[in-house]
PDB file of C-alpha atoms in Angstrom:
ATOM      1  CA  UNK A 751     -10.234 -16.071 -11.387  1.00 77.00           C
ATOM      2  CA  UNK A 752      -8.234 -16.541 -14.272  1.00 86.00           C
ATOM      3  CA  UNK A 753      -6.978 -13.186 -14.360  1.00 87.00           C
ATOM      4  CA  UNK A 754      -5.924 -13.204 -10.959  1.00 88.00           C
ATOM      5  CA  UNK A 755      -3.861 -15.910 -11.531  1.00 91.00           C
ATOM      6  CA  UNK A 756      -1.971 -14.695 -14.380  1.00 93.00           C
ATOM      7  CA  UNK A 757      -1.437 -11.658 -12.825  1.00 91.00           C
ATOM      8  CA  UNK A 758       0.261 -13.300  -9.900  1.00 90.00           C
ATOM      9  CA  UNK A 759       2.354 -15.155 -12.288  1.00 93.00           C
ATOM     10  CA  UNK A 760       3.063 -12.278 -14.559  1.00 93.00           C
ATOM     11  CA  UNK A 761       3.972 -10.500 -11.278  1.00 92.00           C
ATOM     12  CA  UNK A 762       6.154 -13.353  -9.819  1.00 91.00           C
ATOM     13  CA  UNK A 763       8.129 -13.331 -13.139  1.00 94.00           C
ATOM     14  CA  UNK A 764       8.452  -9.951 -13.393  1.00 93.00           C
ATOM     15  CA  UNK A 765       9.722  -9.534  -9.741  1.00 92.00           C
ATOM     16  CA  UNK A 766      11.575 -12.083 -10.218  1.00 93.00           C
ATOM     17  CA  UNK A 767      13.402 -10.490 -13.186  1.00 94.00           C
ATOM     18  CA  UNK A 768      13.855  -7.335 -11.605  1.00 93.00           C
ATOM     19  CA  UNK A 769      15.797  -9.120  -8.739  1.00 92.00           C
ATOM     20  CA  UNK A 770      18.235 -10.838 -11.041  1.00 93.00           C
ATOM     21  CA  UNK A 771      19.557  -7.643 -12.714  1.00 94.00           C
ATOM     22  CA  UNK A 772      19.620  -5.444  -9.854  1.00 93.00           C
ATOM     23  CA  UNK A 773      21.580  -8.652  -8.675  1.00 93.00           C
ATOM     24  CA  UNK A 774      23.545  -8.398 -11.655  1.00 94.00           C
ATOM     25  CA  UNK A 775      24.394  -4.899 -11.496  1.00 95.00           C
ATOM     26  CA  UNK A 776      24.837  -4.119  -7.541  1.00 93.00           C
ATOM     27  CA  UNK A 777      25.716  -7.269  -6.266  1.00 92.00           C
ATOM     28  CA  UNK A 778      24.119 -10.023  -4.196  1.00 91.00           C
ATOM     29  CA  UNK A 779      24.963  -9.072  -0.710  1.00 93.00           C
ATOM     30  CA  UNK A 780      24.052  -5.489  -1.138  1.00 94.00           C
ATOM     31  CA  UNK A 781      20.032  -6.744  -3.229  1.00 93.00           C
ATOM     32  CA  UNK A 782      19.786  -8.796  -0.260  1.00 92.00           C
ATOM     33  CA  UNK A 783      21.041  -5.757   2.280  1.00 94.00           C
ATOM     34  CA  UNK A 784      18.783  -3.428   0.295  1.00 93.00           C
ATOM     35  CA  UNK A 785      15.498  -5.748   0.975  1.00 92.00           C
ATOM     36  CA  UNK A 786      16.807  -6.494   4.433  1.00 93.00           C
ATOM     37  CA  UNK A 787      16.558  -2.387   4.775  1.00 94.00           C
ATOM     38  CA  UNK A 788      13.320  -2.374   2.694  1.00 92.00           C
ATOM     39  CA  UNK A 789      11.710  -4.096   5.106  1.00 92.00           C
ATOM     40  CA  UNK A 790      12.592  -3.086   8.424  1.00 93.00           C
ATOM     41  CA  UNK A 791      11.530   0.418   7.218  1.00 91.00           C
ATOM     42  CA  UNK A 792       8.118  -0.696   6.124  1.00 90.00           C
ATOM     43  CA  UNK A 793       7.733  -2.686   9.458  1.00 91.00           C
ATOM     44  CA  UNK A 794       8.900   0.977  11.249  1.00 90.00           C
ATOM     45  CA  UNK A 795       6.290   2.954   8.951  1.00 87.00           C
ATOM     46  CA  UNK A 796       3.402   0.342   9.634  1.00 87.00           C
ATOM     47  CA  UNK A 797       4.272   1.057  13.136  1.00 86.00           C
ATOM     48  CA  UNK A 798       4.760   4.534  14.137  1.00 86.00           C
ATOM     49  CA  UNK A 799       3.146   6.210  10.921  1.00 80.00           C
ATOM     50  CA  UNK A 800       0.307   4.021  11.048  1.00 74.00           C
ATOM     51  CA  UNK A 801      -0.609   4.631  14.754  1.00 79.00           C
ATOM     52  CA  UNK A 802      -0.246   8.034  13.752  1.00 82.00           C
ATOM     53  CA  UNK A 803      -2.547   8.050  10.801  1.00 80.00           C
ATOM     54  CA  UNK A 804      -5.268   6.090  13.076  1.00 79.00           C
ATOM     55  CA  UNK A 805      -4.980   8.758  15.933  1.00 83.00           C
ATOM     56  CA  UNK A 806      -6.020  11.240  13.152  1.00 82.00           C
ATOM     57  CA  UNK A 807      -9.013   9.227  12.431  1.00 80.00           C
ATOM     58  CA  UNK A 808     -10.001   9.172  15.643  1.00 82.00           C
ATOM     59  CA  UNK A 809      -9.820  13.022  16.076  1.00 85.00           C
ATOM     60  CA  UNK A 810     -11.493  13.591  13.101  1.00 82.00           C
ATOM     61  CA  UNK A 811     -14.444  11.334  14.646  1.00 81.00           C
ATOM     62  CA  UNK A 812     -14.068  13.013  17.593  1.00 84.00           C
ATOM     63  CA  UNK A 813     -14.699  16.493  16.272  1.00 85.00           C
ATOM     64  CA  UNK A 814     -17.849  15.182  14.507  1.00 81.00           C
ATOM     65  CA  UNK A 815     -16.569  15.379  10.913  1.00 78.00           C
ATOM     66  CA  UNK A 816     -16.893  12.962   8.324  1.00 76.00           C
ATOM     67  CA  UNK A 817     -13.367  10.358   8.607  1.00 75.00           C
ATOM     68  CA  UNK A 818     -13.263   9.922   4.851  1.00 76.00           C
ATOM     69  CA  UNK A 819     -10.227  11.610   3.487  1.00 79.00           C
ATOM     70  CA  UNK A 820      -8.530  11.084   6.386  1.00 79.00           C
ATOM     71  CA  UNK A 821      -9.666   7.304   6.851  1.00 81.00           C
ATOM     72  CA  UNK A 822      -8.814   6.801   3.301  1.00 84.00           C
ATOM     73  CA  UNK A 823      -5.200   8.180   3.959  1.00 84.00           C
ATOM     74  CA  UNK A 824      -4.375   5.716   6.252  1.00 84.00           C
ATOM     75  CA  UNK A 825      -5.376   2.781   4.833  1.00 85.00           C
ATOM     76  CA  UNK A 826      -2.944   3.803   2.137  1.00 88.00           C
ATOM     77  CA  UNK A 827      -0.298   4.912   4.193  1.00 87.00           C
ATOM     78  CA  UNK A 828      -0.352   1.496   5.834  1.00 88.00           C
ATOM     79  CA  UNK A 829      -0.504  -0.412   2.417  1.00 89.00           C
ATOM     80  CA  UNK A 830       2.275   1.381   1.478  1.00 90.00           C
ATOM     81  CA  UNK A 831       4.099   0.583   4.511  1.00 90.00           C
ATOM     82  CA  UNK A 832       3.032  -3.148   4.156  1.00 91.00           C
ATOM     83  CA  UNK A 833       4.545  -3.123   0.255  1.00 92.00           C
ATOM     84  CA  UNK A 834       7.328  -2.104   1.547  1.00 92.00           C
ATOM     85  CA  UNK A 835       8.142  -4.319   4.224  1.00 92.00           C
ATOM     86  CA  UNK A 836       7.500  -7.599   1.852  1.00 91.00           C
ATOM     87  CA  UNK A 837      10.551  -8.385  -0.543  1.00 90.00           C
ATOM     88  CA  UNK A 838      10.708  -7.408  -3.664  1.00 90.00           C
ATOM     89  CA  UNK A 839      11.311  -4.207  -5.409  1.00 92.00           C
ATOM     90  CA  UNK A 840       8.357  -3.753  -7.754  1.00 93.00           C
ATOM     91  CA  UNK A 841       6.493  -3.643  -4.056  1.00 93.00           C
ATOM     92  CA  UNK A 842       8.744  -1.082  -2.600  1.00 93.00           C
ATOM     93  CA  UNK A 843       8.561   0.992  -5.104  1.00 92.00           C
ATOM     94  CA  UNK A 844       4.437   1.120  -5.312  1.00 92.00           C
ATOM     95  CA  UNK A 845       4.938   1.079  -1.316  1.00 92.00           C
ATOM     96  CA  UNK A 846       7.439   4.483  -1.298  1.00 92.00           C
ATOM     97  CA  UNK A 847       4.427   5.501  -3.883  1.00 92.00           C
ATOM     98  CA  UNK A 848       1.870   5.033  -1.264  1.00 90.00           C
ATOM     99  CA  UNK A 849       3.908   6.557   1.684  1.00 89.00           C
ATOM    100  CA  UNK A 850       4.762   9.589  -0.332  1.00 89.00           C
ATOM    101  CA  UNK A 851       2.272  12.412   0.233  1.00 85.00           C
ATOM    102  CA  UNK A 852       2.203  13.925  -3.431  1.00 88.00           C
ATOM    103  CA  UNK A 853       2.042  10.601  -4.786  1.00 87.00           C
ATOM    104  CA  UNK A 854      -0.522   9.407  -2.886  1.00 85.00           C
ATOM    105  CA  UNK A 855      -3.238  11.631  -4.104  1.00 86.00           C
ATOM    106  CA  UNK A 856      -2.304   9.850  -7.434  1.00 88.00           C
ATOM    107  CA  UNK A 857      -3.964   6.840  -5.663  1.00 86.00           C
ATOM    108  CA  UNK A 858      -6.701   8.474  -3.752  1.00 87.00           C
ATOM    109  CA  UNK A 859      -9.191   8.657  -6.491  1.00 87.00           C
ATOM    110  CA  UNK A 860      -8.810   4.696  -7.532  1.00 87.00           C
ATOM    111  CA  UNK A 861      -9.462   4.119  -4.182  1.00 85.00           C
ATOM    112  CA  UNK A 862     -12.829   6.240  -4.178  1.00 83.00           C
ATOM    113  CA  UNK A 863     -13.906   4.471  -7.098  1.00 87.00           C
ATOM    114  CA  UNK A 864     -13.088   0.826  -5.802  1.00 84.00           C
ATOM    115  CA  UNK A 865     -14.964   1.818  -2.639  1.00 80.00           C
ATOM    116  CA  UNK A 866     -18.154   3.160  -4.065  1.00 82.00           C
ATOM    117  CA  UNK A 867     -17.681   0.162  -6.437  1.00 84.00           C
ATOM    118  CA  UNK A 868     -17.901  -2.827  -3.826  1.00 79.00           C
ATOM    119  CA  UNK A 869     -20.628  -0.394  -2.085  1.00 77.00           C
ATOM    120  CA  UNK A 870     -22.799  -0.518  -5.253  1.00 82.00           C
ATOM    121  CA  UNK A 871     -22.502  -4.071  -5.147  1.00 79.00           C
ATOM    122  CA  UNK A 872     -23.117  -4.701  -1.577  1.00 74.00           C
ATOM    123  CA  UNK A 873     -19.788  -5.645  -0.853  1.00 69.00           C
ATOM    124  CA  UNK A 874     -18.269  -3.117   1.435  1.00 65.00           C
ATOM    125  CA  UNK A 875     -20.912  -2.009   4.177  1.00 61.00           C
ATOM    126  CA  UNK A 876     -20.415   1.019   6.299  1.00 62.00           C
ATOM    127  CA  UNK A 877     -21.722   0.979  10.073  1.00 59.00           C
ATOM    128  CA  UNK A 878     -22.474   3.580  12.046  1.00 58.00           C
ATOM    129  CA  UNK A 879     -22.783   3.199  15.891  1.00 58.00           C
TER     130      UNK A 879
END
């Protein structure tokens, strides 16, 4: 618990930071246009790309193959989208990560492992209908 703490604070600060000399070196209005814009393109991502990424799921299901890869690709296309609609540019920039298809397979693996982690543990059930 500990950990987690500190590594909200550590982020905080560090966002923080990052905020203040972007500030610094572009200008008030245009950080706070350049979140503003940030954001309303993660909210349009979650949206339309996310709807699309769940309609592939669904095919996939539909055609009888396993939705793995697929199911894992939208859950981190719409995290990325999600980072990138909150404020804050240490977020956007692991959101674009996320949303970027040659990036993302950077990620996929992590994921695999934090899965079949919390499944070991009893944590993350999968049910079949």
């Amino acid at each position: 618990m500990r950990k987690v703490f500190l590594g909200f604070i550590v982020y905080a600060l560090a966002e923080l930071a990052l905020l203040i000399v972007i500030g610094q070196n572009i200008g008030v209005f245009n950080t706070l246009l350049l979140i503003v814009a940030t954001s309303i393109i993660g909210i349009y991502v979650v949206k339309n790309k996310g709807m699309n990424s769940v309609q592939n799921v669904k095919n996939t299901i539909a055609r009888g193959e396993a939705p793995g890869p697929a199911l894992i690709d939208t859950v981190l296309t719409f995290s990325g989208g999600v980072l990138l609609a909150l404020p804050g540019f240490l977020t956007d920039l692991i959101g674009l990560l996320l949303l970027m298809p040659f990036s993302r397979k950077m990620f996929q693996p992590i994921f695999y492992y934090w899965m079949r982690k919390k499944m070991k543990k009893g944590n993350f059930i999968i049910v079949q209908k």
